């Protein structure tokens, strides 16, 4: 009894597998968000010092890590469970007005103007 398949049959199965895998790859590259949040192209990590209150020691400066992004998707980011939505900021005014409202745009615009003016 010969359990081996003819070579032609194995090559056909291999070709079918290759086509199937290429279709899956194509679908993943076009449909799947590779960075988990659409429209966010790059993420940069930075540290900053923040005043924190401790009951025993009072106010003290602590190093805190933050993420800056290239690209915007404010609504999705603010809904993410690991993001503090109260401290999330954006300099994309159109998205801020659509997601948070007119008062938030006013505040964002004033904050950006302060940064530009105090850059001296």
mmCIF file of N, CA and C in Angstrom:
data_model
loop_
_atom_site.group_PDB
_atom_site.id
_atom_site.type_symbol
_atom_site.label_atom_id
_atom_site.label_comp_id
_atom_site.label_asym_id
_atom_site.label_seq_id
_atom_site.Cartn_x
_atom_site.Cartn_y
_atom_site.Cartn_z
ATOM 1 N N UNK A 1 0.825 -1.157 0.000
ATOM 2 C CA UNK A 1 0.000 0.000 0.000
ATOM 3 C C UNK A 1 0.891 1.249 0.000
ATOM 4 N N UNK A 2 0.618 2.185 -0.855
ATOM 5 C CA UNK A 2 1.424 3.374 -1.016
ATOM 6 C C UNK A 2 0.635 4.570 -0.490
ATOM 7 N N UNK A 3 1.087 5.188 0.635
ATOM 8 C CA UNK A 3 0.397 6.326 1.235
ATOM 9 C C UNK A 3 0.808 7.649 0.609
ATOM 10 N N UNK A 4 1.808 7.657 -0.194
ATOM 11 C CA UNK A 4 2.286 8.898 -0.784
ATOM 12 C C UNK A 4 1.374 9.336 -1.919
ATOM 13 N N UNK A 5 1.076 10.642 -1.938
ATOM 14 C CA UNK A 5 0.283 11.201 -3.024
ATOM 15 C C UNK A 5 1.206 11.538 -4.173
ATOM 16 N N UNK A 6 0.681 11.588 -5.348
ATOM 17 C CA UNK A 6 1.504 11.999 -6.486
ATOM 18 C C UNK A 6 2.012 13.426 -6.287
ATOM 19 N N UNK A 7 3.168 13.719 -6.879
ATOM 20 C CA UNK A 7 3.784 15.033 -6.717
ATOM 21 C C UNK A 7 2.890 16.157 -7.217
ATOM 22 N N UNK A 8 2.195 15.950 -8.280
ATOM 23 C CA UNK A 8 1.319 16.974 -8.843
ATOM 24 C C UNK A 8 0.218 17.372 -7.877
ATOM 25 N N UNK A 9 -0.313 16.400 -7.171
ATOM 26 C CA UNK A 9 -1.380 16.676 -6.211
ATOM 27 C C UNK A 9 -0.859 17.503 -5.032
ATOM 28 N N UNK A 10 0.347 17.207 -4.551
ATOM 29 C CA UNK A 10 0.951 17.966 -3.453
ATOM 30 C C UNK A 10 1.240 19.402 -3.871
ATOM 31 N N UNK A 11 1.700 19.585 -5.090
ATOM 32 C CA UNK A 11 1.987 20.927 -5.574
ATOM 33 C C UNK A 11 0.707 21.740 -5.703
ATOM 34 N N UNK A 12 -0.392 21.112 -6.140
ATOM 35 C CA UNK A 12 -1.667 21.817 -6.247
ATOM 36 C C UNK A 12 -2.160 22.259 -4.872
ATOM 37 N N UNK A 13 -2.050 21.363 -3.881
ATOM 38 C CA UNK A 13 -2.463 21.722 -2.526
ATOM 39 C C UNK A 13 -1.603 22.853 -1.983
ATOM 40 N N UNK A 14 -0.308 22.802 -2.249
ATOM 41 C CA UNK A 14 0.604 23.843 -1.800
ATOM 42 C C UNK A 14 0.261 25.181 -2.460
ATOM 43 N N UNK A 15 -0.065 25.150 -3.739
ATOM 44 C CA UNK A 15 -0.442 26.372 -4.456
ATOM 45 C C UNK A 15 -1.748 26.929 -3.903
ATOM 46 N N UNK A 16 -2.695 26.056 -3.591
ATOM 47 C CA UNK A 16 -3.967 26.501 -3.013
ATOM 48 C C UNK A 16 -3.740 27.128 -1.637
ATOM 49 N N UNK A 17 -2.848 26.525 -0.850
ATOM 50 C CA UNK A 17 -2.521 27.083 0.462
ATOM 51 C C UNK A 17 -1.883 28.461 0.322
ATOM 52 N N UNK A 18 -0.987 28.607 -0.647
ATOM 53 C CA UNK A 18 -0.343 29.896 -0.874
ATOM 54 C C UNK A 18 -1.364 30.963 -1.255
ATOM 55 N N UNK A 19 -2.293 30.618 -2.137
ATOM 56 C CA UNK A 19 -3.330 31.563 -2.560
ATOM 57 C C UNK A 19 -4.201 31.942 -1.365
ATOM 58 N N UNK A 20 -4.565 30.953 -0.564
ATOM 59 C CA UNK A 20 -5.392 31.197 0.614
ATOM 60 C C UNK A 20 -4.682 32.130 1.596
ATOM 61 N N UNK A 21 -3.409 31.876 1.855
ATOM 62 C CA UNK A 21 -2.648 32.716 2.776
ATOM 63 C C UNK A 21 -2.474 34.130 2.237
ATOM 64 N N UNK A 22 -2.284 34.268 0.942
ATOM 65 C CA UNK A 22 -2.162 35.604 0.339
ATOM 66 C C UNK A 22 -3.467 36.384 0.470
ATOM 67 N N UNK A 23 -4.608 35.692 0.325
ATOM 68 C CA UNK A 23 -5.903 36.357 0.499
ATOM 69 C C UNK A 23 -6.083 36.824 1.940
ATOM 70 N N UNK A 24 -5.692 35.986 2.894
ATOM 71 C CA UNK A 24 -5.787 36.373 4.305
ATOM 72 C C UNK A 24 -4.882 37.565 4.585
ATOM 73 N N UNK A 25 -3.663 37.526 4.064
ATOM 74 C CA UNK A 25 -2.723 38.623 4.257
ATOM 75 C C UNK A 25 -3.273 39.922 3.679
ATOM 76 N N UNK A 26 -3.811 39.851 2.480
ATOM 77 C CA UNK A 26 -4.372 41.031 1.834
ATOM 78 C C UNK A 26 -5.528 41.594 2.652
ATOM 79 N N UNK A 27 -6.379 40.717 3.144
ATOM 80 C CA UNK A 27 -7.514 41.153 3.954
ATOM 81 C C UNK A 27 -7.038 41.810 5.249
ATOM 82 N N UNK A 28 -6.045 41.231 5.885
ATOM 83 C CA UNK A 28 -5.534 41.796 7.131
ATOM 84 C C UNK A 28 -4.916 43.171 6.910
ATOM 85 N N UNK A 29 -4.196 43.332 5.822
ATOM 86 C CA UNK A 29 -3.525 44.603 5.568
ATOM 87 C C UNK A 29 -4.495 45.708 5.180
ATOM 88 N N UNK A 30 -5.611 45.365 4.568
ATOM 89 C CA UNK A 30 -6.553 46.394 4.145
ATOM 90 C C UNK A 30 -7.653 46.652 5.162
ATOM 91 N N UNK A 31 -8.048 45.652 5.915
ATOM 92 C CA UNK A 31 -9.187 45.790 6.816
ATOM 93 C C UNK A 31 -8.800 46.003 8.274
ATOM 94 N N UNK A 32 -7.721 45.430 8.700
ATOM 95 C CA UNK A 32 -7.368 45.437 10.115
ATOM 96 C C UNK A 32 -6.556 46.675 10.462
ATOM 97 N N UNK A 33 -6.877 47.286 11.599
ATOM 98 C CA UNK A 33 -6.091 48.406 12.100
ATOM 99 C C UNK A 33 -4.867 47.840 12.805
ATOM 100 N N UNK A 34 -3.693 48.045 12.226
ATOM 101 C CA UNK A 34 -2.485 47.421 12.754
ATOM 102 C C UNK A 34 -2.021 48.053 14.062
ATOM 103 N N UNK A 35 -2.407 49.273 14.317
ATOM 104 C CA UNK A 35 -1.978 49.956 15.527
ATOM 105 C C UNK A 35 -3.086 50.014 16.564
ATOM 106 N N UNK A 36 -4.150 49.347 16.337
ATOM 107 C CA UNK A 36 -5.314 49.210 17.207
ATOM 108 C C UNK A 36 -6.196 50.451 17.280
ATOM 109 N N UNK A 37 -5.726 51.621 16.902
ATOM 110 C CA UNK A 37 -6.577 52.807 16.838
ATOM 111 C C UNK A 37 -6.426 53.405 15.444
ATOM 112 N N UNK A 38 -7.498 53.414 14.672
ATOM 113 C CA UNK A 38 -7.420 53.967 13.312
ATOM 114 C C UNK A 38 -7.040 55.452 13.325
ATOM 115 N N UNK A 39 -6.373 55.897 12.297
ATOM 116 C CA UNK A 39 -5.958 57.285 12.075
ATOM 117 C C UNK A 39 -4.837 57.763 12.996
ATOM 118 N N UNK A 40 -4.289 56.891 13.830
ATOM 119 C CA UNK A 40 -3.108 57.233 14.626
ATOM 120 C C UNK A 40 -1.915 56.606 13.917
ATOM 121 N N UNK A 41 -1.044 57.461 13.375
ATOM 122 C CA UNK A 41 0.073 56.974 12.572
ATOM 123 C C UNK A 41 1.296 56.614 13.403
ATOM 124 N N UNK A 42 1.646 57.467 14.351
ATOM 125 C CA UNK A 42 2.822 57.233 15.193
ATOM 126 C C UNK A 42 2.493 57.635 16.624
ATOM 127 N N UNK A 43 3.210 57.032 17.551
ATOM 128 C CA UNK A 43 3.068 57.380 18.963
ATOM 129 C C UNK A 43 4.457 57.647 19.524
ATOM 130 N N UNK A 44 4.582 58.762 20.231
ATOM 131 C CA UNK A 44 5.842 59.146 20.849
ATOM 132 C C UNK A 44 5.639 59.189 22.354
ATOM 133 N N UNK A 45 6.591 58.651 23.099
ATOM 134 C CA UNK A 45 6.489 58.657 24.552
ATOM 135 C C UNK A 45 7.365 59.773 25.098
ATOM 136 N N UNK A 46 6.858 60.481 26.098
ATOM 137 C CA UNK A 46 7.642 61.544 26.725
ATOM 138 C C UNK A 46 7.342 61.551 28.219
ATOM 139 N N UNK A 47 8.251 62.136 28.961
ATOM 140 C CA UNK A 47 8.040 62.238 30.403
ATOM 141 C C UNK A 47 7.837 63.700 30.761
ATOM 142 N N UNK A 48 7.119 63.912 31.829
ATOM 143 C CA UNK A 48 6.880 65.257 32.315
ATOM 144 C C UNK A 48 6.752 65.226 33.822
ATOM 145 N N UNK A 49 6.992 66.351 34.449
ATOM 146 C CA UNK A 49 6.865 66.429 35.901
ATOM 147 C C UNK A 49 5.497 67.009 36.241
ATOM 148 N N UNK A 50 4.830 66.349 37.175
ATOM 149 C CA UNK A 50 3.478 66.735 37.559
ATOM 150 C C UNK A 50 3.423 66.846 39.078
ATOM 151 N N UNK A 51 2.750 67.878 39.576
ATOM 152 C CA UNK A 51 2.542 68.007 41.013
ATOM 153 C C UNK A 51 1.477 67.030 41.460
ATOM 154 N N UNK A 52 1.816 66.183 42.421
ATOM 155 C CA UNK A 52 0.866 65.229 43.001
ATOM 156 C C UNK A 52 0.777 65.511 44.491
ATOM 157 N N UNK A 53 -0.398 65.297 45.047
ATOM 158 C CA UNK A 53 -0.597 65.512 46.474
ATOM 159 C C UNK A 53 -0.546 64.189 47.209
ATOM 160 N N UNK A 54 0.280 64.145 48.235
ATOM 161 C CA UNK A 54 0.383 62.981 49.107
ATOM 162 C C UNK A 54 -0.022 63.440 50.503
ATOM 163 N N UNK A 55 -0.891 62.690 51.179
ATOM 164 C CA UNK A 55 -1.383 63.096 52.498
ATOM 165 C C UNK A 55 -0.255 63.241 53.513
ATOM 166 N N UNK A 56 0.767 62.426 53.407
ATOM 167 C CA UNK A 56 1.872 62.472 54.367
ATOM 168 C C UNK A 56 2.905 63.535 54.021
ATOM 169 N N UNK A 57 3.204 63.691 52.746
ATOM 170 C CA UNK A 57 4.287 64.581 52.327
ATOM 171 C C UNK A 57 3.811 65.883 51.700
ATOM 172 N N UNK A 58 2.538 66.025 51.433
ATOM 173 C CA UNK A 58 2.028 67.220 50.773
ATOM 174 C C UNK A 58 2.247 67.136 49.268
ATOM 175 N N UNK A 59 2.442 68.288 48.634
ATOM 176 C CA UNK A 59 2.672 68.309 47.193
ATOM 177 C C UNK A 59 4.115 67.934 46.882
ATOM 178 N N UNK A 60 4.293 67.123 45.859
ATOM 179 C CA UNK A 60 5.637 66.777 45.411
ATOM 180 C C UNK A 60 5.612 66.539 43.907
ATOM 181 N N UNK A 61 6.745 66.792 43.276
ATOM 182 C CA UNK A 61 6.874 66.579 41.837
ATOM 183 C C UNK A 61 7.128 65.105 41.558
ATOM 184 N N UNK A 62 6.364 64.556 40.643
ATOM 185 C CA UNK A 62 6.562 63.172 40.222
ATOM 186 C C UNK A 62 6.727 63.137 38.713
ATOM 187 N N UNK A 63 7.538 62.207 38.254
ATOM 188 C CA UNK A 63 7.711 62.009 36.818
ATOM 189 C C UNK A 63 6.540 61.174 36.317
ATOM 190 N N UNK A 64 5.941 61.642 35.246
ATOM 191 C CA UNK A 64 4.797 60.944 34.667
ATOM 192 C C UNK A 64 5.053 60.757 33.171
ATOM 193 N N UNK A 65 4.699 59.587 32.657
ATOM 194 C CA UNK A 65 4.901 59.285 31.243
ATOM 195 C C UNK A 65 3.628 59.579 30.476
ATOM 196 N N UNK A 66 3.786 60.240 29.320
ATOM 197 C CA UNK A 66 2.655 60.609 28.476
ATOM 198 C C UNK A 66 2.920 60.170 27.042
ATOM 199 N N UNK A 67 1.859 60.072 26.269
ATOM 200 C CA UNK A 67 1.972 59.702 24.862
ATOM 201 C C UNK A 67 1.527 60.860 23.988
ATOM 202 N N UNK A 68 2.342 61.202 23.005
ATOM 203 C CA UNK A 68 1.973 62.144 21.947
ATOM 204 C C UNK A 68 1.717 61.324 20.701
ATOM 205 N N UNK A 69 0.735 61.728 19.927
ATOM 206 C CA UNK A 69 0.414 60.967 18.722
ATOM 207 C C UNK A 69 0.542 61.829 17.487
ATOM 208 N N UNK A 70 0.834 61.183 16.388
ATOM 209 C CA UNK A 70 0.767 61.812 15.073
ATOM 210 C C UNK A 70 -0.495 61.260 14.436
ATOM 211 N N UNK A 71 -1.463 62.121 14.239
ATOM 212 C CA UNK A 71 -2.776 61.698 13.773
ATOM 213 C C UNK A 71 -3.785 61.924 14.884
ATOM 214 N N UNK A 72 -5.049 61.953 14.513
ATOM 215 C CA UNK A 72 -6.086 62.214 15.515
ATOM 216 C C UNK A 72 -7.233 61.223 15.392
ATOM 217 N N UNK A 73 -7.732 60.827 16.521
ATOM 218 C CA UNK A 73 -8.964 60.058 16.647
ATOM 219 C C UNK A 73 -9.395 60.225 18.096
ATOM 220 N N UNK A 74 -9.800 61.443 18.424
ATOM 221 C CA UNK A 74 -10.032 61.843 19.803
ATOM 222 C C UNK A 74 -11.119 61.017 20.477
ATOM 223 N N UNK A 75 -12.200 60.760 19.783
ATOM 224 C CA UNK A 75 -13.307 60.020 20.387
ATOM 225 C C UNK A 75 -12.885 58.615 20.789
ATOM 226 N N UNK A 76 -12.203 57.915 19.912
ATOM 227 C CA UNK A 76 -11.764 56.550 20.216
ATOM 228 C C UNK A 76 -10.745 56.540 21.342
ATOM 229 N N UNK A 77 -9.843 57.497 21.338
ATOM 230 C CA UNK A 77 -8.829 57.558 22.392
ATOM 231 C C UNK A 77 -9.468 57.849 23.741
ATOM 232 N N UNK A 78 -10.414 58.777 23.772
ATOM 233 C CA UNK A 78 -11.051 59.112 25.041
ATOM 234 C C UNK A 78 -11.902 57.966 25.580
ATOM 235 N N UNK A 79 -12.380 57.099 24.713
ATOM 236 C CA UNK A 79 -13.184 55.952 25.145
ATOM 237 C C UNK A 79 -12.328 54.762 25.558
ATOM 238 N N UNK A 80 -11.035 54.814 25.300
ATOM 239 C CA UNK A 80 -10.142 53.697 25.639
ATOM 240 C C UNK A 80 -10.014 53.592 27.156
ATOM 241 N N UNK A 81 -10.071 52.379 27.670
ATOM 242 C CA UNK A 81 -10.078 52.169 29.122
ATOM 243 C C UNK A 81 -8.770 52.553 29.808
ATOM 244 N N UNK A 82 -7.661 52.555 29.101
ATOM 245 C CA UNK A 82 -6.370 52.875 29.711
ATOM 246 C C UNK A 82 -5.985 54.347 29.576
ATOM 247 N N UNK A 83 -6.885 55.171 29.053
ATOM 248 C CA UNK A 83 -6.596 56.585 28.843
ATOM 249 C C UNK A 83 -7.426 57.413 29.820
ATOM 250 N N UNK A 84 -6.777 58.382 30.457
ATOM 251 C CA UNK A 84 -7.479 59.307 31.342
ATOM 252 C C UNK A 84 -8.112 60.391 30.472
ATOM 253 N N UNK A 85 -9.400 60.276 30.226
ATOM 254 C CA UNK A 85 -10.095 61.184 29.306
ATOM 255 C C UNK A 85 -10.123 62.614 29.834
ATOM 256 N N UNK A 86 -10.087 62.797 31.142
ATOM 257 C CA UNK A 86 -10.126 64.146 31.710
ATOM 258 C C UNK A 86 -8.856 64.930 31.415
ATOM 259 N N UNK A 87 -7.748 64.242 31.214
ATOM 260 C CA UNK A 87 -6.482 64.928 30.965
ATOM 261 C C UNK A 87 -6.010 64.798 29.525
ATOM 262 N N UNK A 88 -6.834 64.258 28.663
ATOM 263 C CA UNK A 88 -6.480 64.112 27.253
ATOM 264 C C UNK A 88 -6.664 65.450 26.552
ATOM 265 N N UNK A 89 -5.676 65.848 25.760
ATOM 266 C CA UNK A 89 -5.760 67.110 25.027
ATOM 267 C C UNK A 89 -5.533 66.866 23.541
ATOM 268 N N UNK A 90 -5.977 67.824 22.748
ATOM 269 C CA UNK A 90 -5.775 67.764 21.308
ATOM 270 C C UNK A 90 -5.615 69.177 20.778
ATOM 271 N N UNK A 91 -4.808 69.342 19.748
ATOM 272 C CA UNK A 91 -4.689 70.647 19.109
ATOM 273 C C UNK A 91 -5.407 70.670 17.758
ATOM 274 N N UNK A 92 -6.191 69.652 17.483
ATOM 275 C CA UNK A 92 -6.986 69.597 16.256
ATOM 276 C C UNK A 92 -8.373 70.157 16.588
ATOM 277 N N UNK A 93 -8.568 71.436 16.274
ATOM 278 C CA UNK A 93 -9.759 72.149 16.733
ATOM 279 C C UNK A 93 -11.057 71.584 16.176
ATOM 280 N N UNK A 94 -11.056 71.146 14.930
ATOM 281 C CA UNK A 94 -12.279 70.604 14.330
ATOM 282 C C UNK A 94 -12.721 69.352 15.076
ATOM 283 N N UNK A 95 -11.788 68.483 15.374
ATOM 284 C CA UNK A 95 -12.141 67.254 16.095
ATOM 285 C C UNK A 95 -12.591 67.568 17.524
ATOM 286 N N UNK A 96 -11.959 68.544 18.155
ATOM 287 C CA UNK A 96 -12.351 68.912 19.516
ATOM 288 C C UNK A 96 -13.785 69.421 19.539
ATOM 289 N N UNK A 97 -14.153 70.270 18.583
ATOM 290 C CA UNK A 97 -15.526 70.789 18.575
ATOM 291 C C UNK A 97 -16.538 69.686 18.281
ATOM 292 N N UNK A 98 -16.169 68.727 17.436
ATOM 293 C CA UNK A 98 -17.090 67.633 17.117
ATOM 294 C C UNK A 98 -17.259 66.668 18.283
ATOM 295 N N UNK A 99 -16.202 66.449 19.045
ATOM 296 C CA UNK A 99 -16.248 65.444 20.115
ATOM 297 C C UNK A 99 -16.666 66.052 21.448
ATOM 298 N N UNK A 100 -16.098 67.191 21.811
ATOM 299 C CA UNK A 100 -16.318 67.733 23.155
ATOM 300 C C UNK A 100 -17.221 68.965 23.154
ATOM 301 N N UNK A 101 -17.087 69.828 22.159
ATOM 302 C CA UNK A 101 -17.963 70.991 22.105
ATOM 303 C C UNK A 101 -17.210 72.307 22.007
ATOM 304 N N UNK A 102 -17.998 73.381 21.954
ATOM 305 C CA UNK A 102 -17.463 74.713 21.681
ATOM 306 C C UNK A 102 -16.599 75.251 22.821
ATOM 307 N N UNK A 103 -16.980 74.990 24.068
ATOM 308 C CA UNK A 103 -16.183 75.477 25.196
ATOM 309 C C UNK A 103 -14.813 74.806 25.239
ATOM 310 N N UNK A 104 -14.762 73.551 24.877
ATOM 311 C CA UNK A 104 -13.479 72.846 24.837
ATOM 312 C C UNK A 104 -12.589 73.412 23.736
ATOM 313 N N UNK A 105 -13.180 73.803 22.604
ATOM 314 C CA UNK A 105 -12.400 74.419 21.522
ATOM 315 C C UNK A 105 -11.840 75.752 21.982
ATOM 316 N N UNK A 106 -12.654 76.522 22.682
ATOM 317 C CA UNK A 106 -12.196 77.803 23.202
ATOM 318 C C UNK A 106 -10.990 77.600 24.114
ATOM 319 N N UNK A 107 -11.097 76.648 25.020
ATOM 320 C CA UNK A 107 -9.997 76.373 25.958
ATOM 321 C C UNK A 107 -8.758 75.876 25.214
ATOM 322 N N UNK A 108 -8.953 74.996 24.261
ATOM 323 C CA UNK A 108 -7.839 74.455 23.488
ATOM 324 C C UNK A 108 -7.130 75.559 22.706
ATOM 325 N N UNK A 109 -7.901 76.450 22.115
ATOM 326 C CA UNK A 109 -7.333 77.562 21.358
ATOM 327 C C UNK A 109 -6.529 78.494 22.270
ATOM 328 N N UNK A 110 -7.069 78.802 23.443
ATOM 329 C CA UNK A 110 -6.336 79.643 24.392
ATOM 330 C C UNK A 110 -5.045 78.972 24.860
ATOM 331 N N UNK A 111 -5.104 77.676 25.113
ATOM 332 C CA UNK A 111 -3.899 76.944 25.525
ATOM 333 C C UNK A 111 -2.835 76.968 24.434
ATOM 334 N N UNK A 112 -3.242 76.771 23.190
ATOM 335 C CA UNK A 112 -2.289 76.797 22.076
ATOM 336 C C UNK A 112 -1.689 78.190 21.897
ATOM 337 N N UNK A 113 -2.510 79.235 22.049
ATOM 338 C CA UNK A 113 -2.000 80.604 21.949
ATOM 339 C C UNK A 113 -0.986 80.889 23.051
ATOM 340 N N UNK A 114 -1.259 80.414 24.269
ATOM 341 C CA UNK A 114 -0.311 80.591 25.372
ATOM 342 C C UNK A 114 1.025 79.924 25.069
ATOM 343 N N UNK A 115 0.979 78.739 24.503
ATOM 344 C CA UNK A 115 2.216 78.025 24.166
ATOM 345 C C UNK A 115 3.013 78.808 23.127
ATOM 346 N N UNK A 116 2.336 79.337 22.118
ATOM 347 C CA UNK A 116 3.015 80.082 21.053
ATOM 348 C C UNK A 116 3.591 81.387 21.589
ATOM 349 N N UNK A 117 2.814 82.107 22.390
ATOM 350 C CA UNK A 117 3.275 83.397 22.903
ATOM 351 C C UNK A 117 4.413 83.220 23.903
ATOM 352 N N UNK A 118 4.353 82.212 24.742
ATOM 353 C CA UNK A 118 5.380 82.025 25.767
ATOM 354 C C UNK A 118 6.599 81.273 25.253
ATOM 355 N N UNK A 119 6.677 81.018 23.977
ATOM 356 C CA UNK A 119 7.783 80.257 23.402
ATOM 357 C C UNK A 119 9.074 81.066 23.345
ATOM 358 N N UNK A 120 8.993 82.373 23.548
ATOM 359 C CA UNK A 120 10.162 83.257 23.441
ATOM 360 C C UNK A 120 11.282 82.653 24.140
#
